[in-house]
Amino acid sequence: MHDAILAAKSTLLLGLVLGMRHATDPDHVLAISTIVSRDPRVRRAVRTGMFWGLGHTLTVIGVGAAMLMGRLTVPPGAVLAMDLLVALMLVVLGAVGLRARPVTHAAEHAKLPAGARLLASPLRAFAVGIVHGLAGSAAVTLLALTTIGDRGRALAYLALFGVGTVAGMMLITLAIAVPLTFAAERMSQRMPLWIARASGALSIAAGLTFAVRSLLAP
């Protein structure tokens, strides 16, 4: 009995740790960096990270629960399709990031072009998180559910994986926003703009590389 309880706790702790680790996947960090660097105000950045994590968690828990109930199987080409969608999304985010304009207060933000508003909105981060929910290591996490014998424990594992992902992404956005805000206040107001454009270019390059790698994978 003691061994069973210890195994259950270990599984749940593993879900939490892997969720936080999952938030640091390169495609996740690139996507969120491109969004946050556009408007690095700390409170908004952390909220953006939270929305991304919630969107990601919604997809993982929804699909994972359907798999556990035996109502869903993952087609062989589904993971590739999601990986390519993520690659396309990185390219689009990067292209919008290259068109970044300075943001100094809410009034100017309201006048931003539609593309910039799309990039800066936490709700868009939620949508990006949903897309990421079935790509990369999230797909491996879903497949790993079959190794957990107890359905309730598997669902708890998914939930804690989601909590870890949300917490991890909020920490990442905080780590990005604080130095950008400091740089804007102490060095140059345009520095976050330069970083946003550099992040956009890197996001495009990473998206194209990710797409090629996914297509060439065995």
mmCIF file of C-alpha atoms in Angstrom:
data_model
loop_
_atom_site.group_PDB
_atom_site.id
_atom_site.type_symbol
_atom_site.label_atom_id
_atom_site.label_comp_id
_atom_site.label_asym_id
_atom_site.label_seq_id
_atom_site.Cartn_x
_atom_site.Cartn_y
_atom_site.Cartn_z
ATOM 1 C CA MET A 1 0.000 0.000 0.000
ATOM 2 C CA HIS A 2 2.811 2.377 0.944
ATOM 3 C CA ASP A 3 4.615 1.603 -2.313
ATOM 4 C CA ALA A 4 1.457 2.338 -4.312
ATOM 5 C CA ILE A 5 0.997 5.733 -2.619
ATOM 6 C CA LEU A 6 4.646 6.581 -3.168
ATOM 7 C CA ALA A 7 4.366 5.606 -6.850
ATOM 8 C CA ALA A 8 1.263 7.778 -7.251
ATOM 9 C CA LYS A 9 2.980 10.786 -5.655
ATOM 10 C CA SER A 10 6.037 10.269 -7.818
ATOM 11 C CA THR A 11 3.886 10.182 -10.957
ATOM 12 C CA LEU A 12 2.114 13.418 -10.015
ATOM 13 C CA LEU A 13 5.366 15.156 -9.115
ATOM 14 C CA LEU A 14 6.812 14.018 -12.435
ATOM 15 C CA GLY A 15 3.840 15.569 -14.255
ATOM 16 C CA LEU A 16 4.431 18.916 -12.525
ATOM 17 C CA VAL A 17 8.171 18.918 -13.237
ATOM 18 C CA LEU A 18 7.742 17.822 -16.853
ATOM 19 C CA GLY A 19 5.116 20.521 -17.360
ATOM 20 C CA MET A 20 7.563 23.202 -16.237
ATOM 21 C CA ARG A 21 10.255 21.637 -18.387
ATOM 22 C CA HIS A 22 7.882 21.517 -21.349
ATOM 23 C CA ALA A 23 7.390 25.295 -21.147
ATOM 24 C CA THR A 24 11.074 25.740 -22.003
ATOM 25 C CA ASP A 25 10.838 23.971 -25.383
ATOM 26 C CA PRO A 26 12.594 26.189 -27.959
ATOM 27 C CA ASP A 27 9.497 26.714 -30.121
ATOM 28 C CA HIS A 28 7.502 27.774 -27.059
ATOM 29 C CA VAL A 29 10.136 30.245 -25.874
ATOM 30 C CA LEU A 30 10.532 31.702 -29.355
ATOM 31 C CA ALA A 31 6.801 32.181 -29.854
ATOM 32 C CA ILE A 32 6.251 33.804 -26.472
ATOM 33 C CA SER A 33 9.412 35.928 -26.782
ATOM 34 C CA THR A 34 8.160 37.351 -30.058
ATOM 35 C CA ILE A 35 4.866 38.271 -28.397
ATOM 36 C CA VAL A 36 6.283 39.649 -25.147
ATOM 37 C CA SER A 37 9.137 41.633 -26.698
ATOM 38 C CA ARG A 38 6.547 43.654 -28.612
ATOM 39 C CA ASP A 39 5.085 45.008 -25.369
ATOM 40 C CA PRO A 40 7.289 44.015 -22.383
ATOM 41 C CA ARG A 41 5.264 45.562 -19.577
ATOM 42 C CA VAL A 42 5.699 43.086 -16.743
ATOM 43 C CA ARG A 43 2.077 42.614 -15.733
ATOM 44 C CA ARG A 44 0.942 42.173 -19.328
ATOM 45 C CA ALA A 45 3.828 39.814 -20.084
ATOM 46 C CA VAL A 46 3.032 37.540 -17.146
ATOM 47 C CA ARG A 47 -0.633 37.540 -18.139
ATOM 48 C CA THR A 48 0.393 36.611 -21.679
ATOM 49 C CA GLY A 49 2.403 33.672 -20.342
ATOM 50 C CA MET A 50 -0.553 32.567 -18.248
ATOM 51 C CA PHE A 51 -2.914 32.684 -21.234
ATOM 52 C CA TRP A 52 -0.452 30.708 -23.361
ATOM 53 C CA GLY A 53 -0.173 28.071 -20.640
ATOM 54 C CA LEU A 54 -3.944 27.863 -20.216
ATOM 55 C CA GLY A 55 -4.476 27.394 -23.953
ATOM 56 C CA HIS A 56 -1.824 24.705 -24.064
ATOM 57 C CA THR A 57 -3.276 22.962 -21.008
ATOM 58 C CA LEU A 58 -6.802 23.035 -22.440
ATOM 59 C CA THR A 59 -5.651 21.143 -25.516
ATOM 60 C CA VAL A 60 -3.489 18.621 -23.664
ATOM 61 C CA ILE A 61 -6.131 17.801 -21.043
ATOM 62 C CA GLY A 62 -8.947 17.664 -23.596
ATOM 63 C CA VAL A 63 -7.130 15.370 -26.001
ATOM 64 C CA GLY A 64 -5.565 13.338 -23.197
ATOM 65 C CA ALA A 65 -8.910 12.740 -21.521
ATOM 66 C CA ALA A 66 -10.449 11.660 -24.838
ATOM 67 C CA MET A 67 -7.573 9.221 -25.350
ATOM 68 C CA LEU A 68 -7.986 7.803 -21.855
ATOM 69 C CA MET A 69 -11.696 7.290 -22.432
ATOM 70 C CA GLY A 70 -10.909 5.396 -25.616
ATOM 71 C CA ARG A 71 -12.762 7.903 -27.771
ATOM 72 C CA LEU A 72 -9.774 9.224 -29.654
ATOM 73 C CA THR A 73 -6.730 7.779 -31.357
ATOM 74 C CA VAL A 74 -3.945 9.894 -32.819
ATOM 75 C CA PRO A 75 -3.602 9.328 -36.601
ATOM 76 C CA PRO A 76 -0.032 8.728 -37.815
ATOM 77 C CA GLY A 77 0.145 12.050 -39.671
ATOM 78 C CA ALA A 78 -1.502 14.165 -36.973
ATOM 79 C CA VAL A 79 1.690 14.982 -35.079
ATOM 80 C CA LEU A 80 3.453 16.005 -38.291
ATOM 81 C CA ALA A 81 0.533 18.220 -39.260
ATOM 82 C CA MET A 82 0.572 19.947 -35.858
ATOM 83 C CA ASP A 83 4.343 20.412 -36.015
ATOM 84 C CA LEU A 84 3.992 22.062 -39.419
ATOM 85 C CA LEU A 85 1.215 24.280 -38.085
ATOM 86 C CA VAL A 86 3.490 25.377 -35.250
ATOM 87 C CA ALA A 87 6.247 26.111 -37.777
ATOM 88 C CA LEU A 88 3.841 28.226 -39.832
ATOM 89 C CA MET A 89 2.735 30.062 -36.697
ATOM 90 C CA LEU A 90 6.361 30.882 -35.804
ATOM 91 C CA VAL A 91 6.869 32.334 -39.276
ATOM 92 C CA VAL A 92 3.708 34.444 -39.025
ATOM 93 C CA LEU A 93 4.575 35.699 -35.524
ATOM 94 C CA GLY A 94 8.059 36.534 -36.731
ATOM 95 C CA ALA A 95 6.751 38.436 -39.754
ATOM 96 C CA VAL A 96 4.476 40.517 -37.536
ATOM 97 C CA GLY A 97 7.348 41.051 -35.093
ATOM 98 C CA LEU A 98 9.473 42.537 -37.882
ATOM 99 C CA ARG A 99 6.788 45.200 -38.325
ATOM 100 C CA ALA A 100 6.858 46.143 -34.647
ATOM 101 C CA ARG A 101 6.363 49.791 -33.696
ATOM 102 C CA PRO A 102 7.120 51.519 -30.397
ATOM 103 C CA VAL A 103 4.565 51.146 -27.608
ATOM 104 C CA THR A 104 4.672 53.770 -24.853
ATOM 105 C CA HIS A 105 1.163 53.854 -23.389
ATOM 106 C CA ALA A 106 -2.353 52.549 -23.865
ATOM 107 C CA ALA A 107 -3.434 55.318 -26.227
ATOM 108 C CA GLU A 108 -0.646 54.550 -28.670
ATOM 109 C CA HIS A 109 -1.305 50.836 -28.304
ATOM 110 C CA ALA A 110 -4.899 51.377 -29.362
ATOM 111 C CA LYS A 111 -3.648 52.930 -32.600
ATOM 112 C CA LEU A 112 -1.401 50.034 -33.547
ATOM 113 C CA PRO A 113 -1.953 48.281 -36.882
ATOM 114 C CA ALA A 114 -4.203 45.237 -36.786
ATOM 115 C CA GLY A 115 -1.196 42.902 -37.096
ATOM 116 C CA ALA A 116 0.511 44.407 -34.060
ATOM 117 C CA ARG A 117 -2.682 44.203 -32.008
ATOM 118 C CA LEU A 118 -2.932 40.555 -33.026
ATOM 119 C CA LEU A 119 0.583 39.905 -31.761
ATOM 120 C CA ALA A 120 0.208 41.763 -28.473
ATOM 121 C CA SER A 121 -3.132 40.372 -27.327
ATOM 122 C CA PRO A 122 -3.024 37.786 -24.513
ATOM 123 C CA LEU A 123 -5.979 36.115 -26.179
ATOM 124 C CA ARG A 124 -3.765 35.446 -29.167
ATOM 125 C CA ALA A 125 -1.251 33.900 -26.780
ATOM 126 C CA PHE A 126 -4.088 31.628 -25.674
ATOM 127 C CA ALA A 127 -4.645 30.592 -29.299
ATOM 128 C CA VAL A 128 -0.916 30.014 -29.798
ATOM 129 C CA GLY A 129 -0.894 27.812 -26.690
ATOM 130 C CA ILE A 130 -3.766 25.747 -28.069
ATOM 131 C CA VAL A 131 -1.830 25.101 -31.276
ATOM 132 C CA HIS A 132 1.269 24.116 -29.320
ATOM 133 C CA GLY A 133 -0.769 21.657 -27.264
ATOM 134 C CA LEU A 134 -0.328 18.765 -29.678
ATOM 135 C CA ALA A 135 3.116 19.518 -31.061
ATOM 136 C CA GLY A 136 6.576 18.444 -30.001
ATOM 137 C CA SER A 137 6.978 16.913 -26.568
ATOM 138 C CA ALA A 138 3.303 17.434 -25.718
ATOM 139 C CA ALA A 139 2.520 14.632 -28.149
ATOM 140 C CA VAL A 140 5.026 12.408 -26.354
ATOM 141 C CA THR A 141 3.351 13.287 -23.051
ATOM 142 C CA LEU A 142 -0.032 12.206 -24.399
ATOM 143 C CA LEU A 143 1.389 8.929 -25.660
ATOM 144 C CA ALA A 144 2.962 8.318 -22.240
ATOM 145 C CA LEU A 145 -0.521 8.220 -20.693
ATOM 146 C CA THR A 146 -0.855 4.626 -21.836
ATOM 147 C CA THR A 147 1.861 3.650 -19.336
ATOM 148 C CA ILE A 148 -0.191 4.897 -16.363
ATOM 149 C CA GLY A 149 -2.545 2.100 -15.386
ATOM 150 C CA ASP A 150 -4.998 4.079 -13.252
ATOM 151 C CA ARG A 151 -7.257 6.455 -15.205
ATOM 152 C CA GLY A 152 -7.757 8.856 -12.296
ATOM 153 C CA ARG A 153 -4.029 9.098 -11.701
ATOM 154 C CA ALA A 154 -3.443 9.685 -15.408
ATOM 155 C CA LEU A 155 -5.917 12.591 -15.401
ATOM 156 C CA ALA A 156 -4.265 14.021 -12.282
ATOM 157 C CA TYR A 157 -0.927 13.704 -14.037
ATOM 158 C CA LEU A 158 -2.297 15.676 -16.997
ATOM 159 C CA ALA A 159 -3.695 18.367 -14.708
ATOM 160 C CA LEU A 160 -0.381 18.815 -12.887
ATOM 161 C CA PHE A 161 1.453 18.785 -16.201
ATOM 162 C CA GLY A 162 -0.776 21.700 -17.181
ATOM 163 C CA VAL A 163 -0.142 23.529 -13.897
ATOM 164 C CA GLY A 164 3.584 23.117 -14.416
ATOM 165 C CA THR A 165 3.329 24.403 -17.979
ATOM 166 C CA VAL A 166 1.391 27.507 -16.912
ATOM 167 C CA ALA A 167 3.806 28.242 -14.048
ATOM 168 C CA GLY A 168 6.836 27.653 -16.248
ATOM 169 C CA MET A 169 5.613 29.943 -18.995
ATOM 170 C CA MET A 170 4.723 32.708 -16.530
ATOM 171 C CA LEU A 171 8.272 32.544 -15.167
ATOM 172 C CA ILE A 172 9.694 32.644 -18.684
ATOM 173 C CA THR A 173 7.659 35.703 -19.667
ATOM 174 C CA LEU A 174 8.684 37.399 -16.414
ATOM 175 C CA ALA A 175 12.347 36.653 -17.148
ATOM 176 C CA ILE A 176 11.937 38.196 -20.614
ATOM 177 C CA ALA A 177 9.912 41.254 -19.584
ATOM 178 C CA VAL A 178 11.947 42.455 -16.599
ATOM 179 C CA PRO A 179 15.251 43.072 -18.429
ATOM 180 C CA LEU A 180 13.428 44.545 -21.439
ATOM 181 C CA THR A 181 11.541 46.968 -19.209
ATOM 182 C CA PHE A 182 14.750 47.866 -17.371
ATOM 183 C CA ALA A 183 16.542 48.451 -20.674
ATOM 184 C CA ALA A 184 13.749 50.682 -21.939
ATOM 185 C CA GLU A 185 13.758 52.783 -18.761
ATOM 186 C CA ARG A 186 17.505 53.029 -18.176
ATOM 187 C CA MET A 187 19.111 52.744 -21.609
ATOM 188 C CA SER A 188 16.911 53.350 -24.629
ATOM 189 C CA GLN A 189 13.186 53.381 -25.202
ATOM 190 C CA ARG A 190 13.816 51.817 -28.607
ATOM 191 C CA MET A 191 15.812 48.852 -27.326
ATOM 192 C CA PRO A 192 12.739 46.606 -26.815
ATOM 193 C CA LEU A 193 11.737 47.510 -30.384
ATOM 194 C CA TRP A 194 15.085 46.344 -31.739
ATOM 195 C CA ILE A 195 14.844 43.173 -29.699
ATOM 196 C CA ALA A 196 11.297 42.575 -30.956
ATOM 197 C CA ARG A 197 12.487 42.802 -34.542
ATOM 198 C CA ALA A 198 15.479 40.547 -33.866
ATOM 199 C CA SER A 199 13.161 38.071 -32.165
ATOM 200 C CA GLY A 200 10.872 38.214 -35.184
ATOM 201 C CA ALA A 201 13.709 37.386 -37.560
ATOM 202 C CA LEU A 202 14.834 34.525 -35.320
ATOM 203 C CA SER A 203 11.269 33.216 -35.123
ATOM 204 C CA ILE A 204 11.001 33.103 -38.925
ATOM 205 C CA ALA A 205 14.306 31.254 -39.222
ATOM 206 C CA ALA A 206 13.330 28.814 -36.478
ATOM 207 C CA GLY A 207 9.909 28.186 -38.032
ATOM 208 C CA LEU A 208 11.420 27.341 -41.402
ATOM 209 C CA THR A 209 14.045 25.110 -39.777
ATOM 210 C CA PHE A 210 11.393 23.375 -37.682
ATOM 211 C CA ALA A 211 9.271 22.732 -40.764
ATOM 212 C CA VAL A 212 12.170 21.236 -42.735
ATOM 213 C CA ARG A 213 13.251 19.087 -39.786
ATOM 214 C CA SER A 214 9.710 17.797 -39.289
ATOM 215 C CA LEU A 215 9.344 16.900 -42.956
ATOM 216 C CA LEU A 216 12.691 15.109 -43.053
ATOM 217 C CA ALA A 217 12.187 13.223 -39.779
ATOM 218 C CA PRO A 218 11.830 9.406 -40.234
#
